[in-house]
Amino acid sequence: MPVCLLVSEDDSHKPIQLHPQQPVTLGRGPQTKIKDKKCSREQVELRADCSRGFITVKQLGVNPTSVDDVVVGKDNQVTIKPGQRLYLVNQQYPYRVKFTEDTSTPRSAADLTTPSKRPHQMIREKIKSPANPASTPHTDHHRMSDHSPPPKKTLPSESDKSGSAGHWSQGLKVSMQDPKMQVYKDDRVVVIKDKYPKARYHWLVLPWDSISSLKALRSEHVELLKHMQRVGDQMVQQCPDAHKLSFRLGYHAIPSMSHVHLHVISQDFDSPCLKNKKHWNSFTTDYFVESQDVIAMLEHDGKVTVKDGTSELLKLPLRCCFCHKEQPTIPKLKEHLKTHLPS
DNA sequence: GTTCTAGAAC
DNA sequence: GTTCTAGAAC
């Protein structure tokens, strides 16, 4: 049976040995030499599964523990495998996990990048209730995977509402888990209504797999993205107004919210939640990247690149997406958009 | 991402 | 005076 070592990547102290299935609490203190008050004395609970080659990380502290660039969230747990990096708090204090036969002779750092059998990042419970069949588009259920939804919502403690687990940028991770928000789900994706819809119909398609943003996408995700687009298309098909509204499916080039999400949005932009220039330009300029373009880029280049200056697109003058006439203010734009609405 | 609000624009 | 935006705070 191999033993598991947690290796401080900045070499601040010697590796910590984790015994199989014995929970170890780690945080600020002499063992880690961490003095940062942002790091709780009991920041994480770690449990090594030596036979399967991963450790489970549960965030106990309020400030964010992360695996690579994905925040775990208070009371959430994820797995970490060799090759991944654990940051104890605030993207600081990096650790690698290492499985070895002999603790007395830890090998070089190169060994730490041993490829894992599967990119199985999050181990989570199965969802309790099935999707509402009435709102469920028909999809191919030809396979079941282990991409199960997470077990519970992330709730910041009453004493600290600014905890990063409850940080606004992590909101989608919470919403996608909430059965009340889900309008469709299968083994790979979940669909929720946008909490602040920018049009009459505005859904988000999210993969169960934790993919932080477009930047993290690789060729291996092509099939998943095609599936997300198919599900998005099906949401449009089942929409009662599909015959009179047009829809676009795409991604924000630089999203504010963590966790890759495909916008499926009707092109009326008739919504009180559409309030400012940023909202408008994020859906009507090249800041909005068509799903098919993302897929094509991934197939062609193996990654998604965002052009320089894309963030500047949000500051462009307000221009009607139908007749391209410039509008001086948001209220005027909204008034103008009514002239393009279907009768 | 939203909310709030100072001050710019009208 | 009111309307509206943009940036800070969350």
Short mmCIF file of C-alpha atoms (C1' of nucleotides) in Angstrom, two decimals:
data_model
loop_
_atom_site.label_atom_id
_atom_site.label_comp_id
_atom_site.label_asym_id
_atom_site.label_seq_id
_atom_site.Cartn_x
_atom_site.Cartn_y
_atom_site.Cartn_z
CA MET A 1 0.00 0.00 0.00
CA PRO A 2 1.49 3.35 -0.98
CA VAL A 3 1.64 6.19 1.51
CA CYS A 4 0.44 9.65 0.78
CA LEU A 5 2.50 12.80 1.18
CA LEU A 6 1.42 16.39 1.06
CA VAL A 7 4.36 18.36 -0.25
CA SER A 8 4.71 22.08 0.37
CA GLU A 9 5.50 23.48 -3.04
CA ASP A 10 7.26 26.56 -1.73
CA ASP A 11 9.33 24.21 0.40
CA SER A 12 8.34 25.96 3.61
CA HIS A 13 8.35 22.73 5.57
CA LYS A 14 8.88 19.03 5.12
CA PRO A 15 6.18 16.84 3.54
CA ILE A 16 3.25 15.84 5.71
CA GLN A 17 2.34 12.19 5.67
CA LEU A 18 -1.34 11.29 5.45
CA HIS A 19 -2.34 7.87 6.70
CA PRO A 20 -4.98 6.03 4.70
CA GLN A 21 -8.52 7.09 5.56
CA GLN A 22 -7.41 8.98 8.66
CA PRO A 23 -8.68 12.54 8.55
CA VAL A 24 -6.02 15.18 9.15
CA THR A 25 -6.83 18.79 9.88
CA LEU A 26 -4.45 21.36 8.48
CA GLY A 27 -4.22 25.11 8.78
CA ARG A 28 -2.35 27.94 10.42
CA GLY A 29 0.14 26.66 12.94
CA PRO A 30 3.60 25.27 13.55
CA GLN A 31 3.10 22.26 11.29
CA THR A 32 2.59 24.39 8.17
CA LYS A 33 4.47 27.44 9.49
CA ILE A 34 1.57 29.52 8.19
CA LYS A 35 0.95 32.64 10.30
CA ASP A 36 -1.54 34.29 7.95
CA LYS A 37 -4.70 35.05 9.94
CA LYS A 38 -6.78 34.50 6.80
CA CYS A 39 -5.90 30.86 7.16
CA SER A 40 -7.96 29.13 9.83
CA ARG A 41 -6.19 26.91 12.36
CA GLU A 42 -8.47 24.24 10.93
CA GLN A 43 -8.60 25.35 7.33
CA VAL A 44 -9.02 21.97 5.66
CA GLU A 45 -9.68 18.37 6.50
CA LEU A 46 -7.71 15.95 4.37
CA ARG A 47 -8.30 12.25 3.93
CA ALA A 48 -6.08 10.08 1.80
CA ASP A 49 -7.41 7.24 -0.32
CA CYS A 50 -4.12 5.54 -1.09
CA SER A 51 -5.56 2.62 -3.00
CA ARG A 52 -7.39 4.92 -5.42
CA GLY A 53 -4.67 7.55 -5.51
CA PHE A 54 -6.41 10.71 -4.39
CA ILE A 55 -7.09 12.72 -1.27
CA THR A 56 -10.34 14.32 -0.27
CA VAL A 57 -10.12 17.97 0.69
CA LYS A 58 -12.86 19.55 2.76
CA GLN A 59 -12.72 23.30 3.35
CA LEU A 60 -13.49 24.08 6.98
CA GLY A 61 -12.30 27.69 7.14
CA VAL A 62 -14.33 30.58 5.76
CA ASN A 63 -11.63 31.84 3.41
CA PRO A 64 -11.21 30.02 0.12
CA THR A 65 -9.21 26.86 -0.25
CA SER A 66 -8.73 25.98 -3.89
CA VAL A 67 -7.64 23.15 -6.12
CA ASP A 68 -5.83 24.68 -9.09
CA ASP A 69 -8.02 27.74 -9.70
CA VAL A 70 -11.28 26.22 -8.48
CA VAL A 71 -12.49 27.33 -5.06
CA VAL A 72 -13.68 24.45 -2.90
CA GLY A 73 -16.11 26.49 -0.79
CA LYS A 74 -16.82 26.19 2.91
CA ASP A 75 -18.08 22.76 3.91
CA ASN A 76 -17.66 21.51 0.35
CA GLN A 77 -15.29 18.75 -0.48
CA VAL A 78 -13.39 17.85 -3.61
CA THR A 79 -10.67 15.41 -4.50
CA ILE A 80 -7.14 16.22 -5.43
CA LYS A 81 -4.82 13.96 -7.38
CA PRO A 82 -1.16 14.06 -8.21
CA GLY A 83 -0.64 16.79 -10.78
CA GLN A 84 -3.14 19.11 -9.17
CA ARG A 85 -2.19 21.90 -6.82
CA LEU A 86 -3.87 22.61 -3.51
CA TYR A 87 -3.82 26.20 -2.26
CA LEU A 88 -4.63 26.29 1.43
CA VAL A 89 -6.11 29.77 1.39
CA ASN A 90 -6.48 32.70 -1.05
CA GLN A 91 -4.45 30.99 -3.80
CA GLN A 92 -1.51 30.92 -1.40
CA TYR A 93 0.43 28.13 0.30
CA PRO A 94 0.61 25.66 -2.59
CA TYR A 95 0.81 21.94 -2.03
CA ARG A 96 1.11 18.91 -4.24
CA VAL A 97 -0.10 15.48 -3.35
CA LYS A 98 2.21 12.56 -3.83
CA PHE A 99 1.77 8.83 -3.44
CA THR A 100 4.90 6.87 -2.76
CA GLU A 101 5.91 3.45 -1.40
CA ASP A 102 8.61 4.77 0.86
CA THR A 103 8.28 7.92 2.94
CA SER A 104 11.97 8.03 3.77
CA THR A 105 13.02 8.69 0.18
CA PRO A 106 10.69 11.23 -1.41
CA ARG A 107 11.51 11.58 -5.09
CA SER A 108 11.87 14.62 -7.26
CA ALA A 109 9.14 17.14 -7.94
CA ALA A 110 8.83 15.73 -11.46
CA ASP A 111 7.17 12.66 -9.99
CA LEU A 112 4.38 14.78 -8.67
CA THR A 113 2.93 15.27 -12.13
CA THR A 114 2.13 11.59 -12.60
CA PRO A 115 -0.97 11.51 -14.78
CA SER A 116 -4.10 10.41 -13.00
CA LYS A 117 -6.36 7.67 -14.31
CA ARG A 118 -9.31 10.01 -14.75
CA PRO A 119 -9.82 13.74 -14.40
CA HIS A 120 -12.23 13.02 -11.58
CA GLN A 121 -12.09 16.26 -9.65
CA MET A 122 -15.27 16.44 -7.68
CA ILE A 123 -16.77 13.54 -5.82
CA ARG A 124 -20.29 14.37 -4.99
CA GLU A 125 -23.57 12.78 -4.07
CA LYS A 126 -26.29 11.94 -6.53
CA ILE A 127 -29.08 14.42 -6.84
CA LYS A 128 -32.22 13.47 -4.94
CA SER A 129 -35.07 14.23 -7.29
CA PRO A 130 -35.29 13.56 -11.03
CA ALA A 131 -35.71 16.46 -13.42
CA ASN A 132 -39.26 17.53 -14.08
CA PRO A 133 -40.20 15.47 -17.14
CA ALA A 134 -42.57 18.18 -18.31
CA SER A 135 -39.72 20.58 -18.85
CA THR A 136 -37.18 18.00 -19.88
CA PRO A 137 -36.17 17.95 -23.52
CA HIS A 138 -35.54 14.50 -24.93
CA THR A 139 -31.89 13.68 -25.00
CA ASP A 140 -29.73 10.68 -25.58
CA HIS A 141 -29.33 8.84 -22.30
CA HIS A 142 -27.05 6.28 -23.82
CA ARG A 143 -24.51 6.43 -21.04
CA MET A 144 -24.27 7.27 -17.40
CA SER A 145 -21.16 8.85 -16.05
CA ASP A 146 -19.93 9.71 -12.61
CA HIS A 147 -20.46 13.41 -13.13
CA SER A 148 -22.92 13.71 -10.32
CA PRO A 149 -24.20 16.93 -8.85
CA PRO A 150 -22.69 18.24 -5.64
CA PRO A 151 -24.16 17.37 -2.28
CA LYS A 152 -25.12 20.64 -0.73
CA LYS A 153 -25.27 24.36 -1.01
CA THR A 154 -22.45 26.53 0.14
CA LEU A 155 -23.64 28.70 2.97
CA PRO A 156 -21.43 31.26 4.61
CA SER A 157 -21.59 31.21 8.38
CA GLU A 158 -23.74 33.86 10.02
CA SER A 159 -20.68 35.44 11.53
CA ASP A 160 -18.90 35.99 8.21
CA LYS A 161 -21.01 36.72 5.18
CA SER A 162 -17.94 37.81 3.22
CA GLY A 163 -16.54 34.28 3.22
CA SER A 164 -15.37 33.36 -0.26
CA ALA A 165 -17.50 30.26 -0.36
CA GLY A 166 -20.38 32.70 -0.57
CA HIS A 167 -18.55 35.11 -2.85
CA TRP A 168 -20.80 36.35 -5.64
CA SER A 169 -18.56 34.92 -8.33
CA GLN A 170 -19.29 31.42 -7.06
CA GLY A 171 -23.05 31.93 -7.27
CA LEU A 172 -23.61 29.66 -10.25
CA LYS A 173 -22.08 26.72 -8.43
CA VAL A 174 -24.75 27.20 -5.77
CA SER A 175 -27.65 27.81 -8.15
CA MET A 176 -26.89 24.84 -10.38
CA GLN A 177 -27.18 22.54 -7.38
CA ASP A 178 -30.53 23.86 -6.31
CA PRO A 179 -33.34 21.62 -7.60
CA LYS A 180 -35.70 24.61 -7.54
CA MET A 181 -33.47 26.38 -10.07
CA GLN A 182 -32.97 23.42 -12.38
CA VAL A 183 -35.15 23.25 -15.46
CA TYR A 184 -33.30 20.38 -17.09
CA LYS A 185 -30.54 18.01 -16.16
CA ASP A 186 -28.84 14.91 -17.42
CA ASP A 187 -25.65 13.05 -16.65
CA ARG A 188 -23.42 15.76 -18.10
CA VAL A 189 -25.18 19.12 -17.77
CA VAL A 190 -27.77 21.10 -15.88
CA VAL A 191 -29.86 24.03 -17.12
CA ILE A 192 -31.02 26.84 -14.87
CA LYS A 193 -32.87 30.05 -15.56
CA ASP A 194 -30.60 33.06 -15.31
CA LYS A 195 -31.33 34.68 -11.95
CA TYR A 196 -31.30 38.12 -13.61
CA PRO A 197 -32.54 37.39 -17.13
CA LYS A 198 -31.54 39.94 -19.74
CA ALA A 199 -34.39 38.89 -22.04
CA ARG A 200 -37.78 37.16 -21.89
CA TYR A 201 -35.98 33.81 -22.05
CA HIS A 202 -32.51 33.43 -20.66
CA TRP A 203 -31.12 30.07 -19.60
CA LEU A 204 -27.67 28.92 -18.58
CA VAL A 205 -26.37 25.48 -19.51
CA LEU A 206 -23.66 24.29 -17.11
CA PRO A 207 -21.60 21.11 -17.07
CA TRP A 208 -21.49 19.13 -13.84
CA ASP A 209 -17.75 18.94 -14.35
CA SER A 210 -16.01 21.84 -12.71
CA ILE A 211 -14.55 23.88 -15.54
CA SER A 212 -13.74 27.38 -14.35
CA SER A 213 -13.85 29.29 -17.62
CA LEU A 214 -13.28 29.24 -21.37
CA LYS A 215 -9.54 29.39 -20.66
CA ALA A 216 -9.66 25.94 -19.08
CA LEU A 217 -11.27 24.33 -22.14
CA ARG A 218 -9.28 21.77 -24.16
CA SER A 219 -9.98 19.39 -27.05
CA GLU A 220 -11.27 16.78 -24.64
CA HIS A 221 -14.17 19.10 -23.84
CA VAL A 222 -15.43 19.34 -27.44
CA GLU A 223 -18.03 16.62 -27.02
CA LEU A 224 -19.26 18.16 -23.77
CA LEU A 225 -19.61 21.57 -25.43
CA LYS A 226 -21.49 20.05 -28.36
CA HIS A 227 -23.81 18.41 -25.88
CA MET A 228 -24.31 21.72 -24.06
CA GLN A 229 -25.24 23.32 -27.37
CA ARG A 230 -27.68 20.51 -28.20
CA VAL A 231 -29.33 20.90 -24.82
CA GLY A 232 -29.49 24.66 -25.38
CA ASP A 233 -31.12 24.09 -28.76
CA GLN A 234 -33.64 21.83 -27.07
CA MET A 235 -34.47 24.50 -24.52
CA VAL A 236 -35.27 26.80 -27.43
CA GLN A 237 -37.40 24.15 -29.15
CA GLN A 238 -39.54 23.65 -26.05
CA CYS A 239 -39.99 27.39 -25.59
CA PRO A 240 -43.60 28.43 -26.24
CA ASP A 241 -42.41 31.59 -28.01
CA ALA A 242 -39.71 29.90 -30.08
CA HIS A 243 -41.71 30.53 -33.25
CA LYS A 244 -41.72 34.28 -32.82
CA LEU A 245 -38.43 34.97 -31.04
CA SER A 246 -34.90 34.37 -32.19
CA PHE A 247 -32.25 33.02 -29.87
CA ARG A 248 -28.49 33.07 -29.60
CA LEU A 249 -26.33 30.51 -27.83
CA GLY A 250 -22.93 31.63 -26.66
CA TYR A 251 -20.40 32.41 -24.00
CA HIS A 252 -19.15 35.65 -22.52
CA ALA A 253 -15.53 36.01 -23.53
CA ILE A 254 -14.59 37.20 -20.05
CA PRO A 255 -17.29 35.99 -17.67
CA SER A 256 -17.76 37.42 -14.19
CA MET A 257 -19.10 34.22 -12.75
CA SER A 258 -17.00 31.16 -12.20
CA HIS A 259 -17.97 27.84 -13.84
CA VAL A 260 -18.35 27.62 -17.62
CA HIS A 261 -21.89 28.51 -18.65
CA LEU A 262 -23.57 28.65 -22.02
CA HIS A 263 -26.07 31.50 -22.37
CA VAL A 264 -29.25 30.66 -24.24
CA ILE A 265 -30.94 34.01 -24.65
CA SER A 266 -33.88 35.29 -26.67
CA GLN A 267 -33.09 38.34 -28.75
CA ASP A 268 -35.89 40.58 -27.49
CA PHE A 269 -33.75 41.91 -24.61
CA ASP A 270 -37.07 42.80 -23.04
CA SER A 271 -36.18 42.61 -19.36
CA PRO A 272 -36.00 44.94 -16.36
CA CYS A 273 -32.72 43.24 -15.43
CA LEU A 274 -31.02 44.66 -18.49
CA LYS A 275 -29.88 47.90 -16.93
CA ASN A 276 -26.59 49.14 -18.24
CA LYS A 277 -24.10 49.37 -21.07
CA LYS A 278 -22.13 46.40 -19.85
CA HIS A 279 -25.22 44.21 -19.92
CA TRP A 280 -26.08 45.31 -23.43
CA ASN A 281 -22.64 45.07 -24.94
CA SER A 282 -21.93 41.72 -23.34
CA PHE A 283 -24.69 40.19 -25.44
CA THR A 284 -24.52 42.26 -28.62
CA THR A 285 -20.81 42.69 -29.37
CA ASP A 286 -18.08 40.13 -29.97
CA TYR A 287 -17.86 39.88 -26.21
CA PHE A 288 -20.58 37.29 -26.81
CA VAL A 289 -18.89 34.33 -28.51
CA GLU A 290 -21.20 31.96 -30.37
CA SER A 291 -21.20 28.41 -29.02
CA GLN A 292 -20.36 27.07 -32.46
CA ASP A 293 -17.36 29.39 -32.68
CA VAL A 294 -16.04 28.22 -29.33
CA ILE A 295 -16.41 24.61 -30.46
CA ALA A 296 -14.73 25.34 -33.80
CA MET A 297 -11.84 27.09 -32.04
CA LEU A 298 -11.42 24.18 -29.68
CA GLU A 299 -11.45 21.66 -32.52
CA HIS A 300 -9.00 23.72 -34.56
CA ASP A 301 -6.60 25.05 -31.91
CA GLY A 302 -7.24 22.82 -28.92
CA LYS A 303 -7.99 25.87 -26.80
CA VAL A 304 -10.07 29.03 -26.76
CA THR A 305 -8.35 32.35 -27.13
CA VAL A 306 -9.90 35.72 -26.45
CA LYS A 307 -8.73 38.68 -28.51
CA ASP A 308 -6.90 41.53 -26.83
CA GLY A 309 -9.16 44.45 -26.10
CA THR A 310 -12.27 42.32 -25.69
CA SER A 311 -13.02 43.91 -22.33
CA GLU A 312 -13.10 47.30 -24.06
CA LEU A 313 -16.09 46.13 -26.11
CA LEU A 314 -18.21 46.58 -23.02
CA LYS A 315 -17.64 50.32 -23.18
CA LEU A 316 -18.78 50.76 -26.79
CA PRO A 317 -21.65 53.13 -27.48
CA LEU A 318 -25.12 51.62 -27.25
CA ARG A 319 -26.10 50.40 -30.68
CA CYS A 320 -29.29 48.60 -31.65
CA CYS A 321 -28.43 45.01 -32.58
CA PHE A 322 -31.12 44.98 -35.29
CA CYS A 323 -30.85 48.29 -37.16
CA HIS A 324 -27.46 49.33 -35.73
CA LYS A 325 -28.70 52.78 -34.85
CA GLU A 326 -26.85 54.31 -31.92
CA GLN A 327 -28.91 55.11 -28.87
CA PRO A 328 -27.91 57.76 -26.32
CA THR A 329 -29.04 56.07 -23.11
CA ILE A 330 -30.27 52.74 -21.82
CA PRO A 331 -33.86 53.96 -21.37
CA LYS A 332 -33.86 55.28 -24.95
CA LEU A 333 -32.40 52.01 -26.19
CA LYS A 334 -35.11 50.06 -24.40
CA GLU A 335 -37.76 52.29 -25.88
CA HIS A 336 -36.22 51.79 -29.31
CA LEU A 337 -36.06 48.00 -28.92
CA LYS A 338 -39.84 47.91 -28.61
CA THR A 339 -40.04 48.91 -32.27
CA HIS A 340 -38.32 45.64 -33.18
CA LEU A 341 -40.47 43.40 -30.98
CA PRO A 342 -42.68 40.84 -32.72
CA SER A 343 -46.32 41.90 -32.78
"C1'" DG B 1 -22.66 39.23 -11.08
"C1'" DT B 2 -25.87 43.20 -8.25
"C1'" DT B 3 -26.63 47.33 -5.44
"C1'" DC B 4 -25.76 51.84 -4.15
"C1'" DT B 5 -24.90 56.53 -4.93
"C1'" DA B 6 -22.08 60.75 -6.26
"C1'" DG B 7 -21.94 63.59 -9.64
"C1'" DA B 8 -22.25 64.25 -14.67
"C1'" DA B 9 -25.53 65.20 -18.11
"C1'" DC B 10 -29.51 67.17 -19.31
"C1'" DG C 1 -34.72 70.48 -10.74
"C1'" DT C 2 -34.49 65.08 -12.69
"C1'" DT C 3 -32.30 61.36 -15.23
"C1'" DC C 4 -28.70 58.51 -15.98
"C1'" DT C 5 -24.16 56.57 -15.66
"C1'" DA C 6 -20.02 54.73 -13.82
"C1'" DG C 7 -17.33 53.20 -10.25
"C1'" DA C 8 -16.97 51.45 -5.48
"C1'" DA C 9 -18.53 48.14 -2.46
"C1'" DC C 10 -20.31 43.89 -1.81
#
